[in-house]
């Protein structure tokens, strides 16, 4: 889950489909940070060394970056799922991934140099 602040409230969004009854977890750090950066923040701010699958497994980290981080030039923002109701540019009833930082869709970055 990732959270977006809306005034005095937070709105939580899932990065993938969830099953009924599935435990929900959210990150204490920004999801776009790499494992070492996340672990250092957690150690300094919460006094623990993270051993989650993403921090422990370099392949998991790479898969996460491939699927959820914007490849726009210098962006690196988090790609979130949007439906046609959430996006004015998509007229199909399919999910798209839009960057929280730069606002472009993942498809708009095809061909961008990283």
mmCIF file of the C-alpha atoms, coordinates in Angstrom:
data_MODEL
# 
_entry.id   MODEL 
# 
loop_
_atom_site.group_PDB 
_atom_site.id 
_atom_site.type_symbol 
_atom_site.label_atom_id 
_atom_site.label_alt_id 
_atom_site.label_comp_id 
_atom_site.label_asym_id 
_atom_site.label_entity_id 
_atom_site.label_seq_id 
_atom_site.pdbx_PDB_ins_code 
_atom_site.Cartn_x 
_atom_site.Cartn_y 
_atom_site.Cartn_z 
_atom_site.occupancy 
_atom_site.B_iso_or_equiv 
_atom_site.pdbx_formal_charge 
_atom_site.auth_seq_id 
_atom_site.auth_comp_id 
_atom_site.auth_asym_id 
_atom_site.auth_atom_id 
_atom_site.pdbx_PDB_model_num 
ATOM 1   C CA . UNK A 1 1   ? 0.000   0.000   0.000   1.00 0.00 ? 1   UNK A CA 1 
ATOM 2   C CA . UNK A 1 2   ? 1.072   3.565   -0.512  1.00 0.00 ? 2   UNK A CA 1 
ATOM 3   C CA . UNK A 1 3   ? -0.532  6.624   0.995   1.00 0.00 ? 3   UNK A CA 1 
ATOM 4   C CA . UNK A 1 4   ? -1.351  10.032  -0.408  1.00 0.00 ? 4   UNK A CA 1 
ATOM 5   C CA . UNK A 1 5   ? -2.088  12.942  1.886   1.00 0.00 ? 5   UNK A CA 1 
ATOM 6   C CA . UNK A 1 6   ? -5.340  14.770  1.219   1.00 0.00 ? 6   UNK A CA 1 
ATOM 7   C CA . UNK A 1 7   ? -5.621  17.696  3.630   1.00 0.00 ? 7   UNK A CA 1 
ATOM 8   C CA . UNK A 1 8   ? -5.713  16.219  7.127   1.00 0.00 ? 8   UNK A CA 1 
ATOM 9   C CA . UNK A 1 9   ? -6.447  12.700  5.839   1.00 0.00 ? 9   UNK A CA 1 
ATOM 10  C CA . UNK A 1 10  ? -4.488  9.998   4.077   1.00 0.00 ? 10  UNK A CA 1 
ATOM 11  C CA . UNK A 1 11  ? -5.819  7.941   1.196   1.00 0.00 ? 11  UNK A CA 1 
ATOM 12  C CA . UNK A 1 12  ? -4.336  4.460   0.807   1.00 0.00 ? 12  UNK A CA 1 
ATOM 13  C CA . UNK A 1 13  ? -3.920  2.723   -2.569  1.00 0.00 ? 13  UNK A CA 1 
ATOM 14  C CA . UNK A 1 14  ? -2.901  -0.831  -3.388  1.00 0.00 ? 14  UNK A CA 1 
ATOM 15  C CA . UNK A 1 15  ? -0.198  -1.491  -5.970  1.00 0.00 ? 15  UNK A CA 1 
ATOM 16  C CA . UNK A 1 16  ? -1.883  -4.768  -6.956  1.00 0.00 ? 16  UNK A CA 1 
ATOM 17  C CA . UNK A 1 17  ? -5.245  -6.527  -6.654  1.00 0.00 ? 17  UNK A CA 1 
ATOM 18  C CA . UNK A 1 18  ? -6.005  -7.702  -3.109  1.00 0.00 ? 18  UNK A CA 1 
ATOM 19  C CA . UNK A 1 19  ? -7.804  -10.821 -1.931  1.00 0.00 ? 19  UNK A CA 1 
ATOM 20  C CA . UNK A 1 20  ? -10.604 -10.631 0.644   1.00 0.00 ? 20  UNK A CA 1 
ATOM 21  C CA . UNK A 1 21  ? -9.122  -11.038 4.122   1.00 0.00 ? 21  UNK A CA 1 
ATOM 22  C CA . UNK A 1 22  ? -5.533  -10.420 2.949   1.00 0.00 ? 22  UNK A CA 1 
ATOM 23  C CA . UNK A 1 23  ? -3.321  -8.630  5.460   1.00 0.00 ? 23  UNK A CA 1 
ATOM 24  C CA . UNK A 1 24  ? -2.529  -5.054  4.408   1.00 0.00 ? 24  UNK A CA 1 
ATOM 25  C CA . UNK A 1 25  ? 0.899   -3.574  5.058   1.00 0.00 ? 25  UNK A CA 1 
ATOM 26  C CA . UNK A 1 26  ? 2.326   -0.164  4.289   1.00 0.00 ? 26  UNK A CA 1 
ATOM 27  C CA . UNK A 1 27  ? 5.856   1.129   4.173   1.00 0.00 ? 27  UNK A CA 1 
ATOM 28  C CA . UNK A 1 28  ? 7.387   3.380   6.813   1.00 0.00 ? 28  UNK A CA 1 
ATOM 29  C CA . UNK A 1 29  ? 9.593   4.847   4.077   1.00 0.00 ? 29  UNK A CA 1 
ATOM 30  C CA . UNK A 1 30  ? 9.128   6.049   0.530   1.00 0.00 ? 30  UNK A CA 1 
ATOM 31  C CA . UNK A 1 31  ? 8.675   3.110   -1.851  1.00 0.00 ? 31  UNK A CA 1 
ATOM 32  C CA . UNK A 1 32  ? 10.919  4.598   -4.546  1.00 0.00 ? 32  UNK A CA 1 
ATOM 33  C CA . UNK A 1 33  ? 14.011  4.434   -2.315  1.00 0.00 ? 33  UNK A CA 1 
ATOM 34  C CA . UNK A 1 34  ? 16.426  1.537   -2.796  1.00 0.00 ? 34  UNK A CA 1 
ATOM 35  C CA . UNK A 1 35  ? 16.872  -1.186  -0.157  1.00 0.00 ? 35  UNK A CA 1 
ATOM 36  C CA . UNK A 1 36  ? 19.916  0.410   1.474   1.00 0.00 ? 36  UNK A CA 1 
ATOM 37  C CA . UNK A 1 37  ? 18.230  3.830   1.715   1.00 0.00 ? 37  UNK A CA 1 
ATOM 38  C CA . UNK A 1 38  ? 15.046  2.307   3.174   1.00 0.00 ? 38  UNK A CA 1 
ATOM 39  C CA . UNK A 1 39  ? 17.005  0.218   5.686   1.00 0.00 ? 39  UNK A CA 1 
ATOM 40  C CA . UNK A 1 40  ? 19.083  3.205   6.828   1.00 0.00 ? 40  UNK A CA 1 
ATOM 41  C CA . UNK A 1 41  ? 15.945  5.309   7.383   1.00 0.00 ? 41  UNK A CA 1 
ATOM 42  C CA . UNK A 1 42  ? 14.272  2.491   9.297   1.00 0.00 ? 42  UNK A CA 1 
ATOM 43  C CA . UNK A 1 43  ? 17.328  1.956   11.451  1.00 0.00 ? 43  UNK A CA 1 
ATOM 44  C CA . UNK A 1 44  ? 17.677  5.670   12.237  1.00 0.00 ? 44  UNK A CA 1 
ATOM 45  C CA . UNK A 1 45  ? 13.965  6.417   12.744  1.00 0.00 ? 45  UNK A CA 1 
ATOM 46  C CA . UNK A 1 46  ? 12.522  3.137   14.074  1.00 0.00 ? 46  UNK A CA 1 
ATOM 47  C CA . UNK A 1 47  ? 15.602  1.271   15.358  1.00 0.00 ? 47  UNK A CA 1 
ATOM 48  C CA . UNK A 1 48  ? 15.233  -1.900  13.279  1.00 0.00 ? 48  UNK A CA 1 
ATOM 49  C CA . UNK A 1 49  ? 16.936  -3.500  10.265  1.00 0.00 ? 49  UNK A CA 1 
ATOM 50  C CA . UNK A 1 50  ? 14.326  -4.488  7.684   1.00 0.00 ? 50  UNK A CA 1 
ATOM 51  C CA . UNK A 1 51  ? 14.316  -8.122  6.543   1.00 0.00 ? 51  UNK A CA 1 
ATOM 52  C CA . UNK A 1 52  ? 11.291  -8.019  4.242   1.00 0.00 ? 52  UNK A CA 1 
ATOM 53  C CA . UNK A 1 53  ? 11.403  -9.875  0.893   1.00 0.00 ? 53  UNK A CA 1 
ATOM 54  C CA . UNK A 1 54  ? 12.121  -6.685  -1.053  1.00 0.00 ? 54  UNK A CA 1 
ATOM 55  C CA . UNK A 1 55  ? 15.064  -5.645  1.139   1.00 0.00 ? 55  UNK A CA 1 
ATOM 56  C CA . UNK A 1 56  ? 16.563  -9.139  1.382   1.00 0.00 ? 56  UNK A CA 1 
ATOM 57  C CA . UNK A 1 57  ? 16.249  -10.333 -2.234  1.00 0.00 ? 57  UNK A CA 1 
ATOM 58  C CA . UNK A 1 58  ? 17.999  -8.268  -4.974  1.00 0.00 ? 58  UNK A CA 1 
ATOM 59  C CA . UNK A 1 59  ? 15.868  -9.977  -7.670  1.00 0.00 ? 59  UNK A CA 1 
ATOM 60  C CA . UNK A 1 60  ? 12.674  -8.963  -5.845  1.00 0.00 ? 60  UNK A CA 1 
ATOM 61  C CA . UNK A 1 61  ? 14.011  -5.387  -5.663  1.00 0.00 ? 61  UNK A CA 1 
ATOM 62  C CA . UNK A 1 62  ? 14.667  -5.346  -9.427  1.00 0.00 ? 62  UNK A CA 1 
ATOM 63  C CA . UNK A 1 63  ? 11.208  -6.733  -10.213 1.00 0.00 ? 63  UNK A CA 1 
ATOM 64  C CA . UNK A 1 64  ? 9.632   -4.063  -7.983  1.00 0.00 ? 64  UNK A CA 1 
ATOM 65  C CA . UNK A 1 65  ? 11.590  -1.305  -9.728  1.00 0.00 ? 65  UNK A CA 1 
ATOM 66  C CA . UNK A 1 66  ? 10.639  -2.657  -13.157 1.00 0.00 ? 66  UNK A CA 1 
ATOM 67  C CA . UNK A 1 67  ? 6.955   -2.793  -12.333 1.00 0.00 ? 67  UNK A CA 1 
ATOM 68  C CA . UNK A 1 68  ? 6.405   0.180   -10.032 1.00 0.00 ? 68  UNK A CA 1 
ATOM 69  C CA . UNK A 1 69  ? 9.018   2.897   -10.663 1.00 0.00 ? 69  UNK A CA 1 
ATOM 70  C CA . UNK A 1 70  ? 8.735   5.521   -13.399 1.00 0.00 ? 70  UNK A CA 1 
ATOM 71  C CA . UNK A 1 71  ? 11.443  5.313   -16.056 1.00 0.00 ? 71  UNK A CA 1 
ATOM 72  C CA . UNK A 1 72  ? 11.071  8.931   -17.124 1.00 0.00 ? 72  UNK A CA 1 
ATOM 73  C CA . UNK A 1 73  ? 14.273  10.908  -17.442 1.00 0.00 ? 73  UNK A CA 1 
ATOM 74  C CA . UNK A 1 74  ? 15.358  11.668  -13.872 1.00 0.00 ? 74  UNK A CA 1 
ATOM 75  C CA . UNK A 1 75  ? 11.916  10.949  -12.382 1.00 0.00 ? 75  UNK A CA 1 
ATOM 76  C CA . UNK A 1 76  ? 11.955  7.620   -10.490 1.00 0.00 ? 76  UNK A CA 1 
ATOM 77  C CA . UNK A 1 77  ? 8.470   8.289   -9.085  1.00 0.00 ? 77  UNK A CA 1 
ATOM 78  C CA . UNK A 1 78  ? 5.975   5.630   -8.069  1.00 0.00 ? 78  UNK A CA 1 
ATOM 79  C CA . UNK A 1 79  ? 3.670   4.267   -10.798 1.00 0.00 ? 79  UNK A CA 1 
ATOM 80  C CA . UNK A 1 80  ? 0.126   3.825   -9.538  1.00 0.00 ? 80  UNK A CA 1 
ATOM 81  C CA . UNK A 1 81  ? -2.795  2.030   -11.114 1.00 0.00 ? 81  UNK A CA 1 
ATOM 82  C CA . UNK A 1 82  ? -5.562  4.179   -12.601 1.00 0.00 ? 82  UNK A CA 1 
ATOM 83  C CA . UNK A 1 83  ? -8.787  3.288   -14.345 1.00 0.00 ? 83  UNK A CA 1 
ATOM 84  C CA . UNK A 1 84  ? -10.622 5.304   -16.976 1.00 0.00 ? 84  UNK A CA 1 
ATOM 85  C CA . UNK A 1 85  ? -12.549 7.023   -14.185 1.00 0.00 ? 85  UNK A CA 1 
ATOM 86  C CA . UNK A 1 86  ? -9.262  8.242   -12.705 1.00 0.00 ? 86  UNK A CA 1 
ATOM 87  C CA . UNK A 1 87  ? -7.615  9.305   -15.953 1.00 0.00 ? 87  UNK A CA 1 
ATOM 88  C CA . UNK A 1 88  ? -8.894  11.806  -18.489 1.00 0.00 ? 88  UNK A CA 1 
ATOM 89  C CA . UNK A 1 89  ? -6.543  10.498  -21.169 1.00 0.00 ? 89  UNK A CA 1 
ATOM 90  C CA . UNK A 1 90  ? -7.620  6.846   -21.178 1.00 0.00 ? 90  UNK A CA 1 
ATOM 91  C CA . UNK A 1 91  ? -10.956 6.027   -22.813 1.00 0.00 ? 91  UNK A CA 1 
ATOM 92  C CA . UNK A 1 92  ? -10.689 2.240   -22.385 1.00 0.00 ? 92  UNK A CA 1 
ATOM 93  C CA . UNK A 1 93  ? -11.894 0.218   -19.409 1.00 0.00 ? 93  UNK A CA 1 
ATOM 94  C CA . UNK A 1 94  ? -8.366  -1.017  -18.563 1.00 0.00 ? 94  UNK A CA 1 
ATOM 95  C CA . UNK A 1 95  ? -5.851  -0.202  -15.877 1.00 0.00 ? 95  UNK A CA 1 
ATOM 96  C CA . UNK A 1 96  ? -2.974  2.096   -16.704 1.00 0.00 ? 96  UNK A CA 1 
ATOM 97  C CA . UNK A 1 97  ? 0.013   3.050   -14.568 1.00 0.00 ? 97  UNK A CA 1 
ATOM 98  C CA . UNK A 1 98  ? 0.497   6.772   -13.896 1.00 0.00 ? 98  UNK A CA 1 
ATOM 99  C CA . UNK A 1 99  ? 3.456   8.330   -12.078 1.00 0.00 ? 99  UNK A CA 1 
ATOM 100 C CA . UNK A 1 100 ? 2.658   10.173  -8.843  1.00 0.00 ? 100 UNK A CA 1 
ATOM 101 C CA . UNK A 1 101 ? 5.566   12.584  -9.451  1.00 0.00 ? 101 UNK A CA 1 
ATOM 102 C CA . UNK A 1 102 ? 5.554   13.532  -13.142 1.00 0.00 ? 102 UNK A CA 1 
ATOM 103 C CA . UNK A 1 103 ? 1.964   12.468  -13.983 1.00 0.00 ? 103 UNK A CA 1 
ATOM 104 C CA . UNK A 1 104 ? 2.877   10.647  -17.191 1.00 0.00 ? 104 UNK A CA 1 
ATOM 105 C CA . UNK A 1 105 ? 1.781   7.084   -17.870 1.00 0.00 ? 105 UNK A CA 1 
ATOM 106 C CA . UNK A 1 106 ? 4.277   4.233   -18.099 1.00 0.00 ? 106 UNK A CA 1 
ATOM 107 C CA . UNK A 1 107 ? 3.576   3.985   -21.852 1.00 0.00 ? 107 UNK A CA 1 
ATOM 108 C CA . UNK A 1 108 ? 4.427   7.671   -22.360 1.00 0.00 ? 108 UNK A CA 1 
ATOM 109 C CA . UNK A 1 109 ? 7.970   6.928   -21.166 1.00 0.00 ? 109 UNK A CA 1 
ATOM 110 C CA . UNK A 1 110 ? 8.640   4.182   -23.721 1.00 0.00 ? 110 UNK A CA 1 
ATOM 111 C CA . UNK A 1 111 ? 11.827  5.180   -25.489 1.00 0.00 ? 111 UNK A CA 1 
ATOM 112 C CA . UNK A 1 112 ? 12.986  7.587   -22.738 1.00 0.00 ? 112 UNK A CA 1 
ATOM 113 C CA . UNK A 1 113 ? 16.604  7.204   -21.728 1.00 0.00 ? 113 UNK A CA 1 
ATOM 114 C CA . UNK A 1 114 ? 17.104  6.436   -18.033 1.00 0.00 ? 114 UNK A CA 1 
# 
